[in-house]
Coordinates of C-alpha atoms in Angstrom, one line a residue:
X10 CA 36.3 72.1 29.7
X11 CA 37.8 72.7 33.1
X12 CA 36.3 75.3 35.4
X13 CA 37.3 78.8 34.2
X14 CA 39.9 80.7 36.1
X15 CA 39.2 84.2 37.4
X16 CA 41.6 87.1 36.8
X17 CA 42.3 90.0 39.1
X18 CA 41.7 93.2 37.2
X19 CA 41.1 96.9 37.8
X20 CA 37.6 98.2 37.2
X21 CA 37.1 99.1 33.6
X22 CA 37.4 102.8 32.7
X23 CA 36.0 104.7 29.8
X24 CA 38.3 102.8 27.5
X25 CA 36.8 99.4 28.4
X26 CA 38.4 96.3 29.8
X27 CA 42.1 95.7 29.5
X28 CA 44.1 93.8 27.0
X29 CA 43.1 90.1 27.1
X30 CA 46.7 89.1 26.7
X31 CA 47.6 90.7 30.0
X32 CA 45.5 88.2 32.1
X33 CA 47.5 86.6 34.9
X34 CA 44.9 83.9 35.8
X35 CA 44.3 85.2 39.4
X36 CA 40.9 85.3 41.1
X37 CA 38.7 88.4 41.3
X38 CA 35.3 88.3 42.9
X39 CA 34.3 91.7 44.3
X40 CA 31.8 91.5 47.1
X41 CA 29.0 93.9 47.3
X42 CA 30.3 95.6 50.5
X43 CA 30.4 99.3 51.3
X44 CA 27.8 100.0 48.6
X45 CA 29.9 98.4 45.8
X46 CA 28.2 96.2 43.3
X47 CA 29.3 92.6 42.9
X48 CA 31.6 91.9 40.0
X49 CA 33.5 88.9 38.6
X50 CA 36.2 88.8 35.9
X51 CA 37.1 85.6 34.1
X52 CA 40.4 85.2 32.3
X53 CA 40.3 84.8 28.6
X54 CA 39.4 81.2 27.7
X55 CA 41.5 79.1 25.3
X56 CA 40.3 78.5 21.8
X57 CA 37.3 76.1 21.7
X58 CA 37.8 72.7 20.3
X59 CA 35.0 71.2 18.2
X60 CA 31.7 73.0 17.5
X61 CA 29.8 73.1 20.8
X62 CA 29.8 76.1 23.1
X63 CA 27.2 75.0 25.6
X64 CA 26.4 71.6 27.1
X65 CA 24.1 72.4 30.0
X66 CA 20.5 73.2 29.3
X67 CA 20.8 76.7 30.7
X68 CA 23.9 77.4 28.5
X69 CA 21.9 76.3 25.5
X70 CA 19.0 78.5 26.4
X71 CA 21.4 81.4 26.6
X72 CA 22.5 80.7 23.0
X73 CA 19.0 80.2 21.9
X74 CA 18.1 83.7 23.2
X75 CA 21.0 85.1 21.2
X76 CA 20.2 83.2 18.0
X77 CA 16.5 84.0 18.2
X78 CA 17.2 87.7 18.8
X79 CA 20.0 88.5 16.2
X80 CA 18.7 89.5 12.8
X81 CA 21.8 88.6 10.8
X82 CA 22.8 85.0 10.8
X83 CA 26.1 85.8 9.0
X84 CA 27.2 88.0 12.0
X85 CA 26.4 85.0 14.3
X86 CA 28.5 82.7 12.2
X87 CA 31.4 85.1 12.2
X88 CA 31.1 85.7 16.0
X89 CA 31.0 82.0 16.7
X90 CA 34.2 81.5 14.6
X91 CA 35.9 84.4 16.4
X92 CA 35.0 83.0 19.8
X93 CA 36.3 79.6 18.7
X94 CA 39.6 81.1 17.7
X95 CA 40.1 82.8 21.1
X96 CA 39.5 86.4 20.0
X97 CA 37.5 87.2 23.2
X98 CA 39.5 88.6 26.0
X99 CA 38.8 88.6 29.8
X100 CA 35.1 88.7 30.5
X101 CA 33.7 91.0 33.2
X102 CA 30.3 90.1 34.6
X103 CA 28.3 92.7 36.6
X104 CA 24.6 93.1 37.4
X105 CA 22.9 93.8 34.1
X106 CA 26.0 93.7 31.9
X107 CA 28.9 91.6 30.6
X108 CA 31.9 93.2 29.0
X109 CA 35.0 92.1 27.1
X110 CA 37.4 93.2 24.5
X111 CA 37.0 91.3 21.2
X112 CA 39.6 91.5 18.5
X113 CA 38.9 91.4 14.8
X114 CA 41.1 89.3 12.5
X115 CA 43.3 92.4 11.9
X116 CA 43.7 92.6 15.7
X117 CA 41.6 95.8 16.0
X118 CA 40.1 95.7 19.5
X119 CA 36.5 96.6 20.3
X120 CA 34.9 97.0 23.6
X121 CA 31.7 94.9 23.5
X122 CA 28.9 94.8 26.0
X123 CA 25.7 92.7 26.3
X124 CA 23.0 93.9 28.6
X125 CA 20.4 91.8 30.4
X126 CA 17.7 93.3 32.6
X127 CA 18.3 93.0 36.4
X128 CA 15.5 91.6 38.5
X129 CA 13.5 94.0 40.6
X130 CA 13.4 93.7 44.4
X131 CA 9.9 92.1 44.1
X132 CA 11.2 89.5 41.6
X133 CA 14.1 88.6 43.8
X134 CA 11.7 88.2 46.8
X135 CA 9.6 85.7 44.7
X136 CA 12.6 83.9 43.4
X137 CA 14.2 83.5 46.8
X138 CA 11.0 82.1 48.3
X139 CA 10.8 79.6 45.5
X140 CA 14.3 78.4 46.1
X141 CA 13.8 78.2 49.9
X142 CA 10.6 76.3 49.4
X143 CA 12.4 73.3 48.0
X144 CA 15.6 72.0 49.7
X145 CA 16.5 70.3 46.4
X146 CA 16.8 73.8 44.8
X147 CA 19.3 74.9 47.4
X148 CA 21.3 71.7 47.2
X149 CA 21.5 72.1 43.4
X150 CA 22.7 75.7 43.6
X151 CA 25.3 74.7 46.1
X152 CA 26.5 72.1 43.6
X153 CA 26.6 74.7 40.9
X154 CA 23.6 73.1 39.1
X155 CA 20.4 74.7 37.9
X156 CA 17.7 72.0 37.6
X157 CA 14.9 72.8 35.0
X158 CA 12.4 72.5 37.8
X159 CA 13.9 75.6 39.4
X160 CA 13.3 77.6 36.3
X161 CA 9.8 76.2 35.9
X162 CA 8.9 77.1 39.6
X163 CA 10.4 80.6 39.1
X164 CA 8.3 81.1 35.9
X165 CA 5.2 80.0 37.8
X166 CA 5.6 83.1 40.1
X167 CA 6.4 85.4 37.2
X168 CA 10.2 85.3 37.2
X169 CA 11.9 84.3 34.0
X170 CA 15.5 83.1 35.0
X171 CA 16.7 82.6 31.4
X172 CA 16.7 85.3 28.8
X173 CA 14.3 85.1 25.9
X174 CA 13.9 86.8 22.5
X175 CA 15.1 90.4 22.6
X176 CA 16.4 90.2 26.2
X177 CA 20.1 90.3 25.2
X178 CA 20.8 93.9 24.2
X179 CA 24.1 94.6 22.4
X180 CA 26.5 97.6 22.7
X181 CA 29.7 97.6 20.8
X182 CA 32.5 100.0 19.9
X183 CA 32.0 99.2 16.2
X184 CA 28.7 101.0 16.6
X185 CA 26.6 98.3 15.0
X186 CA 22.9 98.7 15.9
X187 CA 22.2 94.9 16.1
X188 CA 24.2 92.0 17.4
X189 CA 27.5 92.3 15.6
X190 CA 30.4 89.9 15.2
X191 CA 31.9 91.1 18.5
X192 CA 28.8 90.9 20.7
X193 CA 28.0 87.5 19.2
X194 CA 31.5 86.2 20.0
X195 CA 31.1 87.5 23.6
X196 CA 27.7 85.7 24.0
X197 CA 29.2 82.4 22.7
X198 CA 32.1 82.7 25.1
X199 CA 29.8 83.4 28.0
X200 CA 27.9 80.2 27.3
X201 CA 31.1 78.3 28.2
X202 CA 31.3 80.2 31.5
X203 CA 27.6 79.6 32.2
X204 CA 28.2 75.8 31.7
X205 CA 30.7 75.9 34.5
X206 CA 28.8 78.2 36.9
X207 CA 25.1 79.2 36.8
X208 CA 25.9 81.9 39.4
X209 CA 27.2 84.0 36.4
X210 CA 23.6 84.3 35.2
X211 CA 22.3 85.1 38.7
X212 CA 25.0 87.8 39.0
X213 CA 23.8 89.4 35.7
X214 CA 20.3 89.3 37.2
X215 CA 21.6 91.4 40.1
X216 CA 22.8 89.2 43.0
X217 CA 26.4 87.9 43.6
X218 CA 27.0 84.4 44.9
X219 CA 27.9 85.3 48.4
X220 CA 25.0 87.7 48.9
X221 CA 22.6 85.1 47.4
X222 CA 23.8 82.3 49.6
X223 CA 23.7 84.5 52.8
X224 CA 20.1 85.5 52.0
X225 CA 19.1 81.9 51.4
X226 CA 20.6 80.9 54.8
X227 CA 18.7 83.7 56.6
X228 CA 15.4 82.8 54.9
X229 CA 15.9 79.1 55.6
X230 CA 16.5 79.8 59.3
X231 CA 13.5 82.1 59.5
X232 CA 11.3 79.5 57.8
X233 CA 12.4 76.9 60.4
X234 CA 11.8 79.3 63.3
X235 CA 8.2 79.9 62.1
X236 CA 7.5 76.2 62.8
X237 CA 8.7 76.5 66.4
X238 CA 6.1 77.1 69.3
X239 CA 5.7 80.9 69.8
X240 CA 4.2 80.9 73.3
X241 CA 4.1 78.7 76.3
X242 CA 0.5 77.8 75.4
X243 CA 1.6 76.6 72.0
X244 CA 4.5 74.5 73.4
X245 CA 4.4 70.7 73.4
X246 CA 3.3 68.9 76.6
X247 CA 5.9 68.9 79.3
X248 CA 8.3 66.0 79.1
X249 CA 9.1 63.9 82.2
X250 CA 11.9 65.0 84.5
X251 CA 15.1 63.5 83.2
X252 CA 17.4 60.8 84.6
X253 CA 20.7 61.2 86.4
X254 CA 23.6 61.9 84.0
X255 CA 25.4 58.7 85.3
X256 CA 22.5 56.6 84.1
X257 CA 22.1 58.4 80.9
X258 CA 25.8 57.9 80.0
X259 CA 25.6 54.2 81.1
X260 CA 22.6 53.5 78.8
X261 CA 23.3 52.2 75.3
X262 CA 22.7 54.8 72.6
X263 CA 20.4 54.4 69.6
X264 CA 21.8 52.2 66.8
X265 CA 23.5 54.2 64.0
X266 CA 21.7 54.6 60.7
X267 CA 22.7 52.0 58.2
X268 CA 25.2 53.1 55.5
X269 CA 24.1 53.4 51.9
X270 CA 24.6 50.2 50.0
X271 CA 28.0 50.1 48.2
X272 CA 28.1 50.5 44.4
X273 CA 28.3 47.3 42.4
X274 CA 31.2 47.0 40.0
X275 CA 29.4 44.5 37.6
X276 CA 26.0 42.9 37.4
X277 CA 25.7 39.5 39.1
X278 CA 25.5 36.3 37.1
X279 CA 22.1 34.6 36.7
X280 CA 21.6 31.1 38.1
X281 CA 22.1 28.1 35.9
X282 CA 18.8 26.4 35.4
X283 CA 18.0 23.0 34.1
X284 CA 15.4 22.3 31.5
X285 CA 14.6 22.5 27.8
X286 CA 14.4 25.4 25.4
X287 CA 11.1 24.5 23.6
X288 CA 8.4 26.8 24.8
X289 CA 5.9 24.1 24.0
X290 CA 7.4 21.9 26.7
X291 CA 6.7 24.6 29.3
X292 CA 9.6 26.6 30.8
X293 CA 12.1 28.1 28.3
X294 CA 15.2 28.0 30.5
X295 CA 17.4 29.9 28.0
X296 CA 14.9 32.8 27.8
X297 CA 14.6 32.9 31.6
X298 CA 18.4 33.0 32.1
X299 CA 18.6 35.8 29.5
X300 CA 15.9 37.8 31.3
X301 CA 17.6 37.2 34.7
X302 CA 20.9 38.5 33.3
X303 CA 19.1 41.5 31.8
X304 CA 17.5 42.2 35.2
X305 CA 20.9 42.1 36.9
X306 CA 22.3 44.6 34.5
X307 CA 19.4 47.0 35.0
X308 CA 19.5 46.6 38.7
X309 CA 23.3 47.4 38.8
X310 CA 22.6 50.5 36.6
X311 CA 19.7 51.7 38.8
X312 CA 21.8 51.4 41.9
X313 CA 24.6 53.4 40.4
X314 CA 22.1 56.1 39.4
X315 CA 20.5 56.1 42.9
X316 CA 23.9 56.7 44.5
X317 CA 24.8 59.5 42.1
X318 CA 24.6 63.1 43.2
X319 CA 21.3 64.9 42.4
X320 CA 19.4 61.7 42.0
X321 CA 16.5 62.9 44.2
X322 CA 15.7 65.8 41.8
X323 CA 16.1 63.7 38.6
X324 CA 12.7 63.1 36.8
X325 CA 11.4 59.6 36.7
X326 CA 11.7 58.2 33.2
X327 CA 8.6 57.1 31.4
X328 CA 7.8 53.4 31.3
X329 CA 8.8 51.6 28.1
X330 CA 6.2 50.3 25.7
X331 CA 6.2 46.7 24.6
X332 CA 7.8 47.6 21.3
X333 CA 10.5 49.8 23.1
X334 CA 11.3 47.0 25.5
X335 CA 11.5 44.5 22.7
X336 CA 14.1 46.7 21.0
X337 CA 16.0 47.2 24.2
X338 CA 16.1 43.4 24.9
X339 CA 17.2 42.8 21.3
X340 CA 20.0 45.4 21.6
X341 CA 21.4 43.4 24.6
X342 CA 22.4 40.7 22.1
X343 CA 20.3 37.6 23.1
X344 CA 21.1 34.1 21.8
X345 CA 19.8 33.4 18.3
X346 CA 16.7 31.5 19.3
X347 CA 15.6 34.2 21.7
X348 CA 16.3 36.9 19.1
X349 CA 14.1 35.0 16.7
X350 CA 11.3 34.8 19.3
X351 CA 11.6 38.6 19.9
X352 CA 11.5 39.3 16.2
X353 CA 8.5 37.1 15.7
X354 CA 6.6 38.4 18.7
X355 CA 7.0 42.1 17.9
X356 CA 5.0 42.0 14.7
X357 CA 7.7 43.7 12.7
X358 CA 10.0 42.4 9.9
X359 CA 13.7 41.7 10.6
X360 CA 14.8 44.9 8.8
X361 CA 12.5 47.1 10.9
X362 CA 13.8 45.5 14.1
X363 CA 17.4 45.8 13.0
X364 CA 16.9 49.6 12.2
X365 CA 15.2 50.0 15.6
X366 CA 18.1 48.3 17.4
X367 CA 20.6 50.5 15.7
X368 CA 18.6 53.6 16.7
X369 CA 18.4 52.4 20.3
X370 CA 22.2 52.0 20.4
X371 CA 22.6 55.6 19.4
X372 CA 20.1 57.2 21.8
X373 CA 17.6 54.8 23.5
X374 CA 13.9 55.5 23.4
X375 CA 14.5 59.1 22.1
X376 CA 16.4 57.8 19.0
X377 CA 13.7 55.2 18.4
X378 CA 11.0 57.9 18.4
X379 CA 13.0 59.9 15.7
X380 CA 13.3 56.8 13.6
X381 CA 9.5 56.3 13.5
X382 CA 8.0 59.8 14.2
X383 CA 7.7 62.0 11.1
X384 CA 6.2 65.3 12.0
X385 CA 5.9 68.8 10.6
X386 CA 7.5 71.5 12.8
X387 CA 5.2 74.5 13.5
X388 CA 6.3 78.0 12.4
X389 CA 8.4 78.7 15.5
X390 CA 10.2 75.4 15.4
X391 CA 10.7 75.6 11.7
X392 CA 12.3 79.1 12.0
X393 CA 14.6 77.8 14.8
X394 CA 15.6 74.8 12.7
X395 CA 16.3 77.0 9.6
X396 CA 18.4 79.4 11.7
X397 CA 20.5 76.6 13.0
X398 CA 21.0 75.3 9.5
X399 CA 21.9 78.7 8.2
X400 CA 24.5 79.2 11.0
X401 CA 25.9 75.6 10.8
X402 CA 28.6 76.2 8.2
X403 CA 31.4 78.8 8.4
X404 CA 31.8 81.5 5.8
X405 CA 34.6 79.6 4.1
X406 CA 32.7 76.3 4.0
X407 CA 30.4 75.2 1.2
X408 CA 26.9 74.6 2.6
X409 CA 25.2 71.6 1.0
X410 CA 21.8 71.8 -0.8
X411 CA 19.1 70.5 1.4
X412 CA 15.6 69.2 0.6
X413 CA 13.1 69.3 3.5
X414 CA 10.2 66.9 4.1
X415 CA 8.5 67.5 7.5
X416 CA 11.3 67.3 10.1
X417 CA 13.8 65.6 7.7
X418 CA 16.4 67.4 5.7
X419 CA 18.1 65.4 3.0
X420 CA 21.3 66.5 1.2
X421 CA 20.5 66.6 -2.5
X422 CA 22.3 64.0 -4.5
X423 CA 23.7 62.1 -1.6
X424 CA 22.7 59.3 0.9
X425 CA 22.9 61.8 3.8
X426 CA 20.0 63.1 5.9
X427 CA 19.5 64.8 9.3
X428 CA 16.2 64.6 11.3
X429 CA 15.1 67.4 13.6
X430 CA 13.8 66.3 17.0
X431 CA 11.1 68.0 19.0
X432 CA 13.8 68.8 21.6
X433 CA 15.8 70.8 19.0
X434 CA 18.5 68.2 18.5
X435 CA 19.7 66.8 15.1
X436 CA 20.0 63.1 14.3
X437 CA 22.2 61.8 11.4
X438 CA 20.9 59.2 9.0
X439 CA 22.4 57.3 6.0
X440 CA 20.6 55.5 3.2
X441 CA 21.5 51.8 3.1
X442 CA 19.9 49.2 0.9
X443 CA 17.1 51.6 -0.1
X444 CA 16.1 52.6 3.5
X445 CA 17.2 55.3 5.9
X446 CA 19.3 54.0 8.8
X447 CA 20.4 55.8 12.0
X448 CA 24.0 56.8 11.7
X449 CA 25.0 58.3 15.1
X450 CA 23.9 60.1 18.3
X451 CA 22.0 63.4 18.4
X452 CA 23.7 66.8 18.5
X453 CA 22.8 70.5 18.5
X454 CA 24.8 71.2 15.3
X455 CA 23.3 69.9 12.0
X456 CA 26.7 70.2 10.3
X457 CA 28.3 68.0 12.9
X458 CA 25.5 65.5 12.5
X459 CA 26.0 65.3 8.7
X460 CA 29.7 64.8 9.3
X461 CA 29.1 61.6 11.3
X462 CA 31.0 58.7 9.8
X463 CA 28.9 56.0 8.2
X464 CA 28.6 52.4 9.6
X465 CA 31.6 50.2 9.2
X466 CA 31.5 48.1 6.2

């Protein structure tokens, strides 16, 4: 989705926001000057394609707060469908509140509001100190990103950035006492806006973007000043008297810093080695050439990742186990003799290795864990999974009958199954030759996972 446009609009009166059809696509970002509170208004978004509303982790946490709070899964399903069909008008975001006109299928408009508690002055003090304390946090916010570490650091000082259960309070002209279709549709639509700009969440918490960045700049300067000498006694030892300007300009300057290495378009080719392929004879040249080619591919990928924005704040991935690395190497498509050696050395039969390779192709080490890890969700995870399943099919769709075993839900009477991961994602599986095989990548929608096409025959 492209970045949402803003729309210039008059402040809402008692009758609520204006007609979403009147949006002209212009920008409106009211600053908090002369005592006015910051406010942003976003033009009505086009109908959503596909099933997903949030792709960032913070957008998904927003929807999780909605889905964990609402008591009626049917209202959520209808609200999601209305949001997908474009029934939500222009969205106004202010501290503590979002507002929009949401139209029913009969075109009846309802002013809908969702309230979120603003941070207190003390909470903002703690949050700003956390952000200033790490330059990576400031860089991420400037890039309109919100790393999970920022939320964790904020939580460590008692500030919960993301809403939780019961934090999203609905108010709607339809006078429903819980989240209704209209407030649910508004929340789903706001998740799309949050994906594009996390400052929307910070505005709801009480601070506009400009005000926030100005405050961070002041605090950063003050922090830097605290490290300067405060008195003559604290100052560094006197430096020698300088040299004449003519000599200074004539002297060669320090060499410039080297530029970052350029990106590599393709991995290099391994050297051609001479020798046999029988391990009993000593060096297996074919295996060594394969490993060298694999190392070149990994090096090219690691360089590309190192040059990508935000690499410094990206968590270091866990080291692979021997089994995981065996599967990874087999996925690379080694020559038949090397594939045989890998299959023999891993202690698994060929079918196990083939299933593991297919899992790796769909999601790496995480997918391999889902293939082999059968676990029983605790009460909270089970309730969350059941809520997702209940909301996965629209009111005019026939939901399948599911039989649950641990974290695995099988469609009764079919060869279809979805597996629930510890991270809340769903993985599709198909029964082939009497065993369950991975059938696609993970997703947050179980219905979408079950709709994954099967393997090509």
